[in-house]
Amino acid sequence: MSARATTRPGGRSARVQQSVHQAVRDLEAEVGRGALTVPLIAARAGVTPSTVYRRWGDLRELLSDVAVERLRPDAPPADHGGLRADLEAWTVQFAEEMSSAPGRTYIRDALLGDPGQGSAVRCSDYAAEQLKAIGVRAAGRGEAVPDLETLLDVVVAPLMYRILFRPSELSQAYVGRLVAAALGRAGSPSGT
Amino acid sequence: MSARATTRPGGRSARVQQSVHQAVRDLEAEVGRGALTVPLIAARAGVTPSTVYRRWGDLRELLSDVAVERLRPDAPPADHGGLRADLEAWTVQFAEEMSSAPGRTYIRDALLGDPGQGSAVRCSDYAAEQLKAIGVRAAGRGEAVPDLETLLDVVVAPLMYRILFRPSELSQAYVGRLVAAALGRAGSPSGT
C-alpha cells in the first residue's frame, strides 16, 4: 500500500475507504475472489472505477489493503495478571489467527499486493503494538520485560516463518517454548 | 509449485524445465517482468503454451518455480574451522542474498505463486540443508550443536521476518547476536 490510502477519519476519504472495503468483503462472499474486478467493486461501493484506481493502484493493492484491515487487532491484549501469562495467551491467539485458512490468505494478500511493503509493515506494527502494551503493563507491575525487537525476533518471527515457509502444527508446547526463550532474554541488547 | 514439476534428471521433462526456465530468465532481462506471458515464454523455449500450462499451472506458478531455483545454494557452506565462524559466515551471506533486491523479488515470487506452499517449503529446505551440513561438520569436531529447528527459529526466521515485514538494515552486529543466541541454545528441546 502506498501513502495514497492515508485517510482522515470521518472525511470523504474515510467514507470511500469504508464503502470500498465493505464492497470487497461482500462481493468476495457472494461471487468469490476469482470474480472480483475493480469495476464490479466500484459499482457496489457507489464510486467510479477511477476513484479506486487513483487511490489503490490496482485490484491487488486494494486486496492487500483490505487484508491488512482484517489483520488489525480489535481489542488490546487480555490481562492475565503476569507477563508470562499475558505473552502466552497473546501468542497462542496470534498463532491461531495467523495459521488459520483466512489468516494465511490475508497474510499472502498483504504481502502480494504490496511492492512498497507498506502493508507488510502495518501487519508487523499491529503485532508490535500489542506486544508493547503487554510490556508496558508488565513494567508497571515491576516485571523485567524483554525489549520489543527481541520479542519480534524470538516470538513473532518463528511463528510467521513457519506459517509461510514450513507449514506445520504450531503446538501449544512450541508456543510455550518461544515465550520461555523470550522471557530468558529480558534485558538483552536488540536492534538490527 | 505442485508435484507436476517433479523431474527425472536428463529426461525430456528435465530438458523442458531447463529451456522454459532459461526462457524466463532471458526474457525477463530483455523485455522486463511486466511483459512476460506464457505464450511468449513458450515460443522462446520451443514448447507449446499448453506444455507450460499443463506443467506449471499459470505464469505465477512458473515464476515461483524459477525463483526457487535461483534461491538454490550453489555450493556447500564454507568451512571456517569452527561452528561459530561457520554459522556467522553462512548467516551473513544468507542475509545479504535474501535482503538484496533480486533476493526479495525471488522470495516474493516463491511465496506468492504458490498456493500449495511447495516453493516456500523448498526455500526453507535449502537453508535447512546448509545448516545441517554446518552442524554435521561441527559435531564431527566434537562441538555441541543446536538442533536444526532451533537454528531455523533463532537465526533464519528473524532474518526472513525482517526482510518481509520490517525492512531494515540487517547489520553484522545483529547477525552476530542471532548466532550467539543460537549457540546459547545448543541442546534445547525443539519441534513445533
mmCIF file of C-alpha atoms in Angstrom:
data_model
loop_
_atom_site.group_PDB
_atom_site.id
_atom_site.type_symbol
_atom_site.label_atom_id
_atom_site.label_comp_id
_atom_site.label_asym_id
_atom_site.label_seq_id
_atom_site.Cartn_x
_atom_site.Cartn_y
_atom_site.Cartn_z
ATOM 1 C CA MET A 1 0.000 0.000 0.000
ATOM 2 C CA SER A 2 1.160 3.467 -0.784
ATOM 3 C CA ALA A 3 0.609 6.737 1.024
ATOM 4 C CA ARG A 4 -2.429 7.235 -1.249
ATOM 5 C CA ALA A 5 -4.510 5.250 1.218
ATOM 6 C CA THR A 6 -3.907 7.531 4.193
ATOM 7 C CA THR A 7 -7.249 8.746 5.494
ATOM 8 C CA ARG A 8 -8.632 11.421 7.776
ATOM 9 C CA PRO A 9 -11.293 9.754 9.962
ATOM 10 C CA GLY A 10 -14.796 10.956 9.156
ATOM 11 C CA GLY A 11 -13.836 12.697 5.915
ATOM 12 C CA ARG A 12 -14.925 11.758 2.403
ATOM 13 C CA SER A 13 -11.723 9.778 2.025
ATOM 14 C CA ALA A 14 -12.603 7.635 5.061
ATOM 15 C CA ARG A 15 -16.150 7.071 3.749
ATOM 16 C CA VAL A 16 -14.813 5.961 0.360
ATOM 17 C CA GLN A 17 -12.384 3.593 2.047
ATOM 18 C CA GLN A 18 -15.111 2.112 4.205
ATOM 19 C CA SER A 19 -17.564 1.550 1.362
ATOM 20 C CA VAL A 20 -14.928 0.097 -0.965
ATOM 21 C CA HIS A 21 -13.623 -2.248 1.734
ATOM 22 C CA GLN A 22 -17.170 -3.328 2.536
ATOM 23 C CA ALA A 23 -17.861 -3.951 -1.166
ATOM 24 C CA VAL A 24 -14.771 -6.186 -1.392
ATOM 25 C CA ARG A 25 -15.800 -8.210 1.657
ATOM 26 C CA ASP A 26 -19.415 -8.586 0.474
ATOM 27 C CA LEU A 27 -18.531 -9.491 -3.115
ATOM 28 C CA GLU A 28 -15.866 -11.940 -2.005
ATOM 29 C CA ALA A 29 -18.534 -13.780 -0.020
ATOM 30 C CA GLU A 30 -21.105 -13.572 -2.824
ATOM 31 C CA VAL A 31 -19.190 -14.219 -6.036
ATOM 32 C CA GLY A 32 -15.816 -15.481 -4.803
ATOM 33 C CA ARG A 33 -12.402 -13.955 -5.010
ATOM 34 C CA GLY A 34 -11.701 -15.054 -8.598
ATOM 35 C CA ALA A 35 -14.614 -12.988 -9.916
ATOM 36 C CA LEU A 36 -13.580 -9.708 -8.249
ATOM 37 C CA THR A 37 -12.832 -6.809 -10.586
ATOM 38 C CA VAL A 38 -12.329 -3.116 -9.920
ATOM 39 C CA PRO A 39 -15.436 -2.072 -11.942
ATOM 40 C CA LEU A 40 -17.581 -4.586 -10.018
ATOM 41 C CA ILE A 41 -16.275 -3.383 -6.655
ATOM 42 C CA ALA A 42 -16.629 0.288 -7.617
ATOM 43 C CA ALA A 43 -20.241 -0.224 -8.741
ATOM 44 C CA ARG A 44 -21.129 -1.923 -5.457
ATOM 45 C CA ALA A 45 -19.394 0.788 -3.437
ATOM 46 C CA GLY A 46 -21.081 3.579 -5.390
ATOM 47 C CA VAL A 47 -17.848 5.150 -6.631
ATOM 48 C CA THR A 48 -16.236 5.325 -10.055
ATOM 49 C CA PRO A 49 -13.562 2.798 -11.051
ATOM 50 C CA SER A 50 -11.139 5.681 -11.479
ATOM 51 C CA THR A 51 -11.611 6.561 -7.806
ATOM 52 C CA VAL A 52 -10.440 3.055 -6.940
ATOM 53 C CA TYR A 53 -7.510 3.093 -9.368
ATOM 54 C CA ARG A 54 -6.423 6.536 -8.193
ATOM 55 C CA ARG A 55 -6.435 5.549 -4.574
ATOM 56 C CA TRP A 56 -5.302 1.900 -4.597
ATOM 57 C CA GLY A 57 -3.448 1.500 -7.883
ATOM 58 C CA ASP A 58 -4.923 -1.861 -8.835
ATOM 59 C CA LEU A 59 -7.013 -4.760 -7.576
ATOM 60 C CA ARG A 60 -4.098 -6.462 -5.924
ATOM 61 C CA GLU A 61 -3.145 -3.387 -3.913
ATOM 62 C CA LEU A 62 -6.765 -2.958 -2.889
ATOM 63 C CA LEU A 63 -6.955 -6.579 -1.702
ATOM 64 C CA SER A 64 -3.726 -6.014 0.192
ATOM 65 C CA ASP A 65 -5.238 -3.017 1.984
ATOM 66 C CA VAL A 66 -8.406 -4.945 2.830
ATOM 67 C CA ALA A 67 -6.338 -7.876 4.125
ATOM 68 C CA VAL A 68 -4.325 -5.659 6.459
ATOM 69 C CA GLU A 69 -7.530 -4.156 7.876
ATOM 70 C CA ARG A 70 -8.707 -7.687 8.648
ATOM 71 C CA LEU A 71 -5.462 -8.415 10.475
ATOM 72 C CA ARG A 72 -5.877 -5.338 12.677
ATOM 73 C CA PRO A 73 -6.451 -6.464 16.309
ATOM 74 C CA ASP A 74 -9.879 -5.435 17.552
ATOM 75 C CA ALA A 75 -9.008 -5.230 21.243
ATOM 76 C CA PRO A 76 -5.990 -4.666 23.496
ATOM 77 C CA PRO A 77 -4.298 -7.873 24.695
ATOM 78 C CA ALA A 78 -6.110 -9.568 27.595
ATOM 79 C CA ASP A 79 -4.738 -9.002 31.106
ATOM 80 C CA HIS A 80 -3.960 -12.307 32.862
ATOM 81 C CA GLY A 81 -2.065 -10.697 35.746
ATOM 82 C CA GLY A 82 1.530 -11.502 34.734
ATOM 83 C CA LEU A 83 3.964 -11.165 31.842
ATOM 84 C CA ARG A 84 4.317 -14.876 31.101
ATOM 85 C CA ALA A 85 0.568 -15.496 31.143
ATOM 86 C CA ASP A 86 -0.139 -12.401 29.031
ATOM 87 C CA LEU A 87 2.522 -13.297 26.484
ATOM 88 C CA GLU A 88 1.438 -16.924 26.274
ATOM 89 C CA ALA A 89 -2.227 -16.037 25.802
ATOM 90 C CA TRP A 90 -1.437 -13.425 23.161
ATOM 91 C CA THR A 91 0.970 -15.739 21.322
ATOM 92 C CA VAL A 92 -1.460 -18.679 21.271
ATOM 93 C CA GLN A 93 -4.190 -16.447 19.850
ATOM 94 C CA PHE A 94 -1.850 -14.824 17.314
ATOM 95 C CA ALA A 95 -0.596 -18.238 16.134
ATOM 96 C CA GLU A 96 -4.171 -19.498 15.796
ATOM 97 C CA GLU A 97 -5.355 -16.487 13.840
ATOM 98 C CA MET A 98 -2.383 -16.271 11.510
ATOM 99 C CA SER A 99 -2.199 -20.006 10.768
ATOM 100 C CA SER A 100 -5.945 -20.328 10.062
ATOM 101 C CA ALA A 101 -7.010 -20.545 6.416
ATOM 102 C CA PRO A 102 -8.330 -16.940 6.373
ATOM 103 C CA GLY A 103 -5.266 -15.712 8.260
ATOM 104 C CA ARG A 104 -2.906 -17.290 5.710
ATOM 105 C CA THR A 105 -4.917 -15.739 2.867
ATOM 106 C CA TYR A 106 -4.776 -12.272 4.454
ATOM 107 C CA ILE A 107 -1.022 -12.531 5.036
ATOM 108 C CA ARG A 108 -0.453 -13.588 1.425
ATOM 109 C CA ASP A 109 -2.713 -10.788 0.150
ATOM 110 C CA ALA A 110 -0.948 -8.272 2.359
ATOM 111 C CA LEU A 111 2.477 -9.359 1.073
ATOM 112 C CA LEU A 112 1.463 -9.855 -2.556
ATOM 113 C CA GLY A 113 -0.243 -6.595 -3.467
ATOM 114 C CA ASP A 114 2.399 -4.560 -1.862
ATOM 115 C CA PRO A 115 5.537 -3.750 -3.809
ATOM 116 C CA GLY A 116 6.419 -0.967 -1.339
ATOM 117 C CA GLN A 117 5.940 -3.286 1.674
ATOM 118 C CA GLY A 118 3.644 -0.783 3.408
ATOM 119 C CA SER A 119 1.000 -3.425 4.106
ATOM 120 C CA ALA A 120 3.542 -5.858 5.495
ATOM 121 C CA VAL A 121 4.927 -3.151 7.774
ATOM 122 C CA ARG A 122 1.408 -2.413 9.036
ATOM 123 C CA CYS A 123 0.899 -6.127 9.843
ATOM 124 C CA SER A 124 4.117 -6.157 11.813
ATOM 125 C CA ASP A 125 3.205 -2.893 13.553
ATOM 126 C CA TYR A 126 -0.094 -4.380 14.750
ATOM 127 C CA ALA A 127 1.786 -7.220 16.460
ATOM 128 C CA ALA A 128 4.381 -4.764 17.793
ATOM 129 C CA GLU A 129 1.697 -2.529 19.325
ATOM 130 C CA GLN A 130 0.093 -5.448 21.127
ATOM 131 C CA LEU A 131 3.451 -6.639 22.463
ATOM 132 C CA LYS A 132 4.299 -3.104 23.552
ATOM 133 C CA ALA A 133 1.024 -2.906 25.502
ATOM 134 C CA ILE A 134 1.824 -6.199 27.246
ATOM 135 C CA GLY A 135 5.315 -4.911 28.055
ATOM 136 C CA VAL A 136 4.104 -1.588 29.449
ATOM 137 C CA ARG A 137 1.610 -3.390 31.689
ATOM 138 C CA ALA A 138 4.300 -5.807 32.927
ATOM 139 C CA ALA A 139 6.780 -2.983 33.590
ATOM 140 C CA GLY A 140 4.016 -1.297 35.617
ATOM 141 C CA ARG A 141 3.908 -4.434 37.785
ATOM 142 C CA GLY A 142 7.682 -4.213 38.236
ATOM 143 C CA GLU A 143 8.475 -7.176 35.969
ATOM 144 C CA ALA A 144 11.621 -7.320 33.778
ATOM 145 C CA VAL A 145 10.473 -7.080 30.165
ATOM 146 C CA PRO A 146 12.350 -8.199 27.028
ATOM 147 C CA ASP A 147 12.531 -5.350 24.561
ATOM 148 C CA LEU A 148 10.209 -5.175 21.601
ATOM 149 C CA GLU A 149 12.692 -6.149 18.875
ATOM 150 C CA THR A 150 13.676 -9.216 20.891
ATOM 151 C CA LEU A 151 10.016 -10.225 21.242
ATOM 152 C CA LEU A 152 9.548 -9.860 17.492
ATOM 153 C CA ASP A 153 12.655 -11.963 16.790
ATOM 154 C CA VAL A 154 12.017 -14.667 19.364
ATOM 155 C CA VAL A 155 8.213 -14.999 19.357
ATOM 156 C CA VAL A 156 6.632 -13.473 16.244
ATOM 157 C CA ALA A 157 9.291 -14.268 13.627
ATOM 158 C CA PRO A 158 9.390 -18.062 14.192
ATOM 159 C CA LEU A 159 5.592 -18.259 14.009
ATOM 160 C CA MET A 160 5.387 -16.256 10.798
ATOM 161 C CA TYR A 161 8.343 -18.135 9.290
ATOM 162 C CA ARG A 162 6.692 -21.488 9.965
ATOM 163 C CA ILE A 163 3.325 -20.297 8.681
ATOM 164 C CA LEU A 164 4.851 -19.067 5.435
ATOM 165 C CA PHE A 165 7.745 -21.470 4.818
ATOM 166 C CA ARG A 166 7.339 -24.617 6.895
ATOM 167 C CA PRO A 167 3.665 -25.446 7.291
ATOM 168 C CA SER A 168 3.333 -27.427 10.497
ATOM 169 C CA GLU A 169 1.091 -27.680 13.510
ATOM 170 C CA LEU A 170 2.085 -24.928 15.914
ATOM 171 C CA SER A 171 1.560 -26.793 19.201
ATOM 172 C CA GLN A 172 0.897 -25.045 22.491
ATOM 173 C CA ALA A 173 4.140 -26.577 23.794
ATOM 174 C CA TYR A 174 6.042 -24.932 20.936
ATOM 175 C CA VAL A 175 4.426 -21.567 21.667
ATOM 176 C CA GLY A 176 5.322 -22.029 25.351
ATOM 177 C CA ARG A 177 8.979 -22.618 24.407
ATOM 178 C CA LEU A 178 9.059 -19.445 22.305
ATOM 179 C CA VAL A 179 7.672 -17.414 25.200
ATOM 180 C CA ALA A 180 10.108 -19.025 27.651
ATOM 181 C CA ALA A 181 13.003 -18.177 25.316
ATOM 182 C CA ALA A 182 11.785 -14.564 25.136
ATOM 183 C CA LEU A 183 11.471 -14.260 28.928
ATOM 184 C CA GLY A 184 15.025 -15.597 29.247
ATOM 185 C CA ARG A 185 16.134 -12.632 27.127
ATOM 186 C CA ALA A 186 14.769 -9.794 29.273
ATOM 187 C CA GLY A 187 17.394 -7.081 29.168
ATOM 188 C CA SER A 188 19.266 -8.398 26.096
ATOM 189 C CA PRO A 189 20.582 -5.971 23.501
ATOM 190 C CA SER A 190 18.499 -5.600 20.380
ATOM 191 C CA GLY A 191 18.248 -3.620 17.151
ATOM 192 C CA THR A 192 19.000 -4.743 13.635
ATOM 193 C CA MET B 1 4.569 -25.420 -7.081
ATOM 194 C CA SER B 2 2.757 -28.687 -7.368
ATOM 195 C CA ALA B 3 4.062 -32.211 -7.875
ATOM 196 C CA ARG B 4 3.680 -31.565 -11.622
ATOM 197 C CA ALA B 5 7.137 -30.032 -11.681
ATOM 198 C CA THR B 6 8.964 -33.086 -10.384
ATOM 199 C CA THR B 7 11.619 -34.079 -12.911
ATOM 200 C CA ARG B 8 13.850 -37.009 -13.727
ATOM 201 C CA PRO B 9 17.334 -35.608 -14.477
ATOM 202 C CA GLY B 10 18.279 -35.982 -18.136
ATOM 203 C CA GLY B 11 14.788 -36.912 -19.313
ATOM 204 C CA ARG B 12 12.548 -34.899 -21.620
ATOM 205 C CA SER B 13 10.863 -33.396 -18.572
ATOM 206 C CA ALA B 14 14.184 -32.043 -17.299
ATOM 207 C CA ARG B 15 15.021 -30.602 -20.735
ATOM 208 C CA VAL B 16 11.646 -28.841 -20.902
ATOM 209 C CA GLN B 17 12.162 -27.417 -17.436
ATOM 210 C CA GLN B 18 15.615 -26.175 -18.306
ATOM 211 C CA SER B 19 14.588 -24.485 -21.562
ATOM 212 C CA VAL B 20 11.491 -22.877 -20.028
ATOM 213 C CA HIS B 21 13.443 -21.593 -17.020
ATOM 214 C CA GLN B 22 16.125 -20.229 -19.341
ATOM 215 C CA ALA B 23 13.459 -18.525 -21.471
ATOM 216 C CA VAL B 24 12.016 -16.840 -18.372
ATOM 217 C CA ARG B 25 15.411 -15.578 -17.251
ATOM 218 C CA ASP B 26 16.355 -14.325 -20.736
ATOM 219 C CA LEU B 27 13.011 -12.636 -21.429
ATOM 220 C CA GLU B 28 12.941 -11.032 -18.001
ATOM 221 C CA ALA B 29 16.287 -9.402 -18.806
ATOM 222 C CA GLU B 30 15.236 -8.424 -22.338
ATOM 223 C CA VAL B 31 11.625 -7.247 -22.055
ATOM 224 C CA GLY B 32 11.100 -6.908 -18.294
ATOM 225 C CA ARG B 33 8.920 -8.849 -15.951
ATOM 226 C CA GLY B 34 5.712 -6.946 -16.735
ATOM 227 C CA ALA B 35 5.787 -8.070 -20.373
ATOM 228 C CA LEU B 36 6.169 -11.805 -19.621
ATOM 229 C CA THR B 37 3.363 -14.048 -20.863
ATOM 230 C CA VAL B 38 3.081 -17.805 -21.144
ATOM 231 C CA PRO B 39 2.847 -17.753 -24.985
ATOM 232 C CA LEU B 40 5.962 -15.559 -25.202
ATOM 233 C CA ILE B 41 7.926 -17.819 -22.870
ATOM 234 C CA ALA B 42 6.734 -20.977 -24.623
ATOM 235 C CA ALA B 43 7.752 -19.621 -28.037
ATOM 236 C CA ARG B 44 11.233 -18.754 -26.790
ATOM 237 C CA ALA B 45 11.606 -22.158 -25.120
ATOM 238 C CA GLY B 46 10.414 -24.009 -28.225
ATOM 239 C CA VAL B 47 7.446 -25.663 -26.498
ATOM 240 C CA THR B 48 3.691 -25.160 -26.805
ATOM 241 C CA PRO B 49 1.868 -22.910 -24.331
ATOM 242 C CA SER B 50 -0.191 -25.926 -23.282
ATOM 243 C CA THR B 51 3.012 -27.685 -22.201
ATOM 244 C CA VAL B 52 3.668 -24.773 -19.860
ATOM 245 C CA TYR B 53 0.099 -24.615 -18.543
ATOM 246 C CA ARG B 54 -0.020 -28.383 -18.020
ATOM 247 C CA ARG B 55 3.187 -28.421 -16.093
ATOM 248 C CA TRP B 56 3.159 -25.144 -14.149
ATOM 249 C CA GLY B 57 -0.493 -24.163 -13.992
ATOM 250 C CA ASP B 58 -0.022 -20.468 -14.773
ATOM 251 C CA LEU B 59 2.563 -17.729 -15.133
ATOM 252 C CA ARG B 60 2.722 -17.035 -11.428
ATOM 253 C CA GLU B 61 3.438 -20.660 -10.553
ATOM 254 C CA LEU B 62 6.107 -20.768 -13.237
ATOM 255 C CA LEU B 63 7.771 -17.622 -11.861
ATOM 256 C CA SER B 64 7.608 -19.189 -8.408
ATOM 257 C CA ASP B 65 9.420 -22.284 -9.660
ATOM 258 C CA VAL B 66 12.084 -20.184 -11.412
ATOM 259 C CA ALA B 67 12.553 -18.075 -8.270
ATOM 260 C CA VAL B 68 13.135 -21.119 -6.092
ATOM 261 C CA GLU B 69 15.757 -22.423 -8.499
ATOM 262 C CA ARG B 70 17.545 -19.111 -8.191
ATOM 263 C CA LEU B 71 17.490 -19.387 -4.400
ATOM 264 C CA ARG B 72 19.088 -22.840 -4.506
ATOM 265 C CA PRO B 73 22.599 -22.642 -2.955
ATOM 266 C CA ASP B 74 25.299 -23.445 -5.493
ATOM 267 C CA ALA B 75 27.904 -24.711 -3.035
ATOM 268 C CA PRO B 76 28.120 -26.292 0.427
ATOM 269 C CA PRO B 77 28.702 -23.792 3.264
ATOM 270 C CA ALA B 78 32.328 -22.685 3.574
ATOM 271 C CA ASP B 79 34.455 -24.345 6.275
ATOM 272 C CA HIS B 80 36.000 -21.771 8.629
ATOM 273 C CA GLY B 81 37.183 -24.342 11.175
ATOM 274 C CA GLY B 82 34.577 -23.820 13.930
ATOM 275 C CA LEU B 83 30.820 -23.743 14.481
ATOM 276 C CA ARG B 84 30.562 -20.064 15.382
ATOM 277 C CA ALA B 85 32.662 -18.926 12.434
ATOM 278 C CA ASP B 86 30.809 -21.230 10.014
ATOM 279 C CA LEU B 87 27.397 -20.099 11.258
ATOM 280 C CA GLU B 88 28.329 -16.420 11.186
ATOM 281 C CA ALA B 89 29.744 -16.618 7.671
ATOM 282 C CA TRP B 90 26.736 -18.537 6.381
ATOM 283 C CA THR B 91 24.273 -16.193 8.100
ATOM 284 C CA VAL B 92 25.944 -13.019 6.823
ATOM 285 C CA GLN B 93 25.869 -14.384 3.272
ATOM 286 C CA PHE B 94 22.275 -15.614 3.580
ATOM 287 C CA ALA B 95 21.142 -12.231 4.950
ATOM 288 C CA GLU B 96 22.930 -10.400 2.141
ATOM 289 C CA GLU B 97 21.465 -12.588 -0.586
ATOM 290 C CA MET B 98 17.912 -12.616 0.732
ATOM 291 C CA SER B 99 17.755 -8.896 1.516
ATOM 292 C CA SER B 100 19.181 -7.839 -1.884
ATOM 293 C CA ALA B 101 16.702 -6.513 -4.442
ATOM 294 C CA PRO B 102 16.818 -9.730 -6.528
ATOM 295 C CA GLY B 103 16.623 -11.865 -3.373
ATOM 296 C CA ARG B 104 13.478 -10.048 -2.188
ATOM 297 C CA THR B 105 11.905 -10.478 -5.618
ATOM 298 C CA TYR B 106 12.658 -14.217 -5.659
ATOM 299 C CA ILE B 107 11.260 -14.700 -2.160
ATOM 300 C CA ARG B 108 8.066 -12.860 -3.083
ATOM 301 C CA ASP B 109 7.732 -14.846 -6.308
ATOM 302 C CA ALA B 110 8.363 -18.102 -4.479
ATOM 303 C CA LEU B 111 5.750 -17.314 -1.818
ATOM 304 C CA LEU B 112 3.112 -15.801 -3.990
ATOM 305 C CA GLY B 113 2.822 -18.114 -6.979
ATOM 306 C CA ASP B 114 2.426 -20.979 -4.705
ATOM 307 C CA PRO B 115 -0.963 -21.718 -3.179
ATOM 308 C CA GLY B 116 0.229 -25.186 -2.062
ATOM 309 C CA GLN B 117 3.351 -23.696 -0.425
ATOM 310 C CA GLY B 118 5.651 -26.201 -2.190
ATOM 311 C CA SER B 119 8.031 -23.463 -3.353
ATOM 312 C CA ALA B 120 8.208 -21.897 0.092
ATOM 313 C CA VAL B 121 8.997 -25.272 1.622
ATOM 314 C CA ARG B 122 11.794 -25.780 -0.931
ATOM 315 C CA CYS B 123 13.292 -22.371 0.017
ATOM 316 C CA SER B 124 13.247 -23.345 3.668
ATOM 317 C CA ASP B 125 14.696 -26.772 2.877
ATOM 318 C CA TYR B 126 17.656 -25.166 1.084
ATOM 319 C CA ALA B 127 18.514 -23.187 4.221
ATOM 320 C CA ALA B 128 17.899 -26.259 6.391
ATOM 321 C CA GLU B 129 20.268 -28.403 4.302
ATOM 322 C CA GLN B 130 23.051 -25.841 4.589
ATOM 323 C CA LEU B 131 22.566 -25.542 8.355
ATOM 324 C CA LYS B 132 22.510 -29.326 8.675
ATOM 325 C CA ALA B 133 25.834 -29.548 6.816
ATOM 326 C CA ILE B 134 27.350 -26.976 9.187
ATOM 327 C CA GLY B 135 26.004 -28.933 12.154
ATOM 328 C CA VAL B 136 27.316 -32.291 10.951
ATOM 329 C CA ARG B 137 30.771 -30.784 10.415
ATOM 330 C CA ALA B 138 30.749 -29.194 13.883
ATOM 331 C CA ALA B 139 29.575 -32.424 15.538
ATOM 332 C CA GLY B 140 32.470 -34.182 13.768
ATOM 333 C CA ARG B 141 34.823 -31.734 15.527
ATOM 334 C CA GLY B 142 33.159 -32.609 18.849
ATOM 335 C CA GLU B 143 31.293 -29.288 19.196
ATOM 336 C CA ALA B 144 27.826 -29.052 20.817
ATOM 337 C CA VAL B 145 25.374 -28.156 18.066
ATOM 338 C CA PRO B 146 21.924 -26.551 18.399
ATOM 339 C CA ASP B 147 19.334 -28.663 16.624
ATOM 340 C CA LEU B 148 18.065 -27.699 13.204
ATOM 341 C CA GLU B 149 14.631 -26.433 14.237
ATOM 342 C CA THR B 150 16.244 -24.172 16.827
ATOM 343 C CA LEU B 151 18.621 -22.763 14.202
ATOM 344 C CA LEU B 152 15.662 -22.082 11.899
ATOM 345 C CA ASP B 153 13.746 -20.342 14.708
ATOM 346 C CA VAL B 154 16.637 -18.331 16.115
ATOM 347 C CA VAL B 155 18.690 -17.455 13.015
ATOM 348 C CA VAL B 156 16.695 -17.870 9.801
ATOM 349 C CA ALA B 157 13.213 -16.821 10.962
ATOM 350 C CA PRO B 158 14.181 -13.359 12.303
ATOM 351 C CA LEU B 159 16.064 -12.568 9.087
ATOM 352 C CA MET B 160 13.198 -13.624 6.850
ATOM 353 C CA TYR B 161 10.631 -11.868 9.062
ATOM 354 C CA ARG B 162 12.564 -8.601 8.884
ATOM 355 C CA ILE B 163 13.098 -8.895 5.146
ATOM 356 C CA LEU B 164 9.383 -9.454 4.526
ATOM 357 C CA PHE B 165 7.697 -7.432 7.272
ATOM 358 C CA ARG B 166 10.125 -4.914 8.762
ATOM 359 C CA PRO B 167 12.508 -3.682 6.103
ATOM 360 C CA SER B 168 15.658 -2.571 7.887
ATOM 361 C CA GLU B 169 19.397 -2.777 7.553
ATOM 362 C CA LEU B 170 20.498 -6.177 8.822
ATOM 363 C CA SER B 171 23.787 -5.177 10.444
ATOM 364 C CA GLN B 172 26.619 -7.592 11.022
ATOM 365 C CA ALA B 173 26.224 -6.959 14.765
ATOM 366 C CA TYR B 174 22.586 -8.066 14.541
ATOM 367 C CA VAL B 175 23.567 -11.234 12.668
ATOM 368 C CA GLY B 176 26.230 -11.889 15.313
ATOM 369 C CA ARG B 177 23.602 -11.617 18.082
ATOM 370 C CA LEU B 178 21.336 -14.100 16.304
ATOM 371 C CA VAL B 179 24.197 -16.580 16.011
ATOM 372 C CA ALA B 180 25.199 -16.048 19.649
ATOM 373 C CA ALA B 181 21.602 -16.685 20.718
ATOM 374 C CA ALA B 182 21.551 -19.904 18.678
ATOM 375 C CA LEU B 183 24.843 -21.128 20.165
ATOM 376 C CA GLY B 184 23.449 -20.477 23.629
ATOM 377 C CA ARG B 185 20.642 -22.901 22.793
ATOM 378 C CA ALA B 186 22.732 -25.992 21.945
ATOM 379 C CA GLY B 187 20.852 -28.936 23.413
ATOM 380 C CA SER B 188 17.497 -27.139 23.827
ATOM 381 C CA PRO B 189 14.277 -29.001 23.037
ATOM 382 C CA SER B 190 12.724 -28.222 19.690
ATOM 383 C CA GLY B 191 9.870 -29.215 17.387
ATOM 384 C CA THR B 192 6.676 -27.361 16.653
#
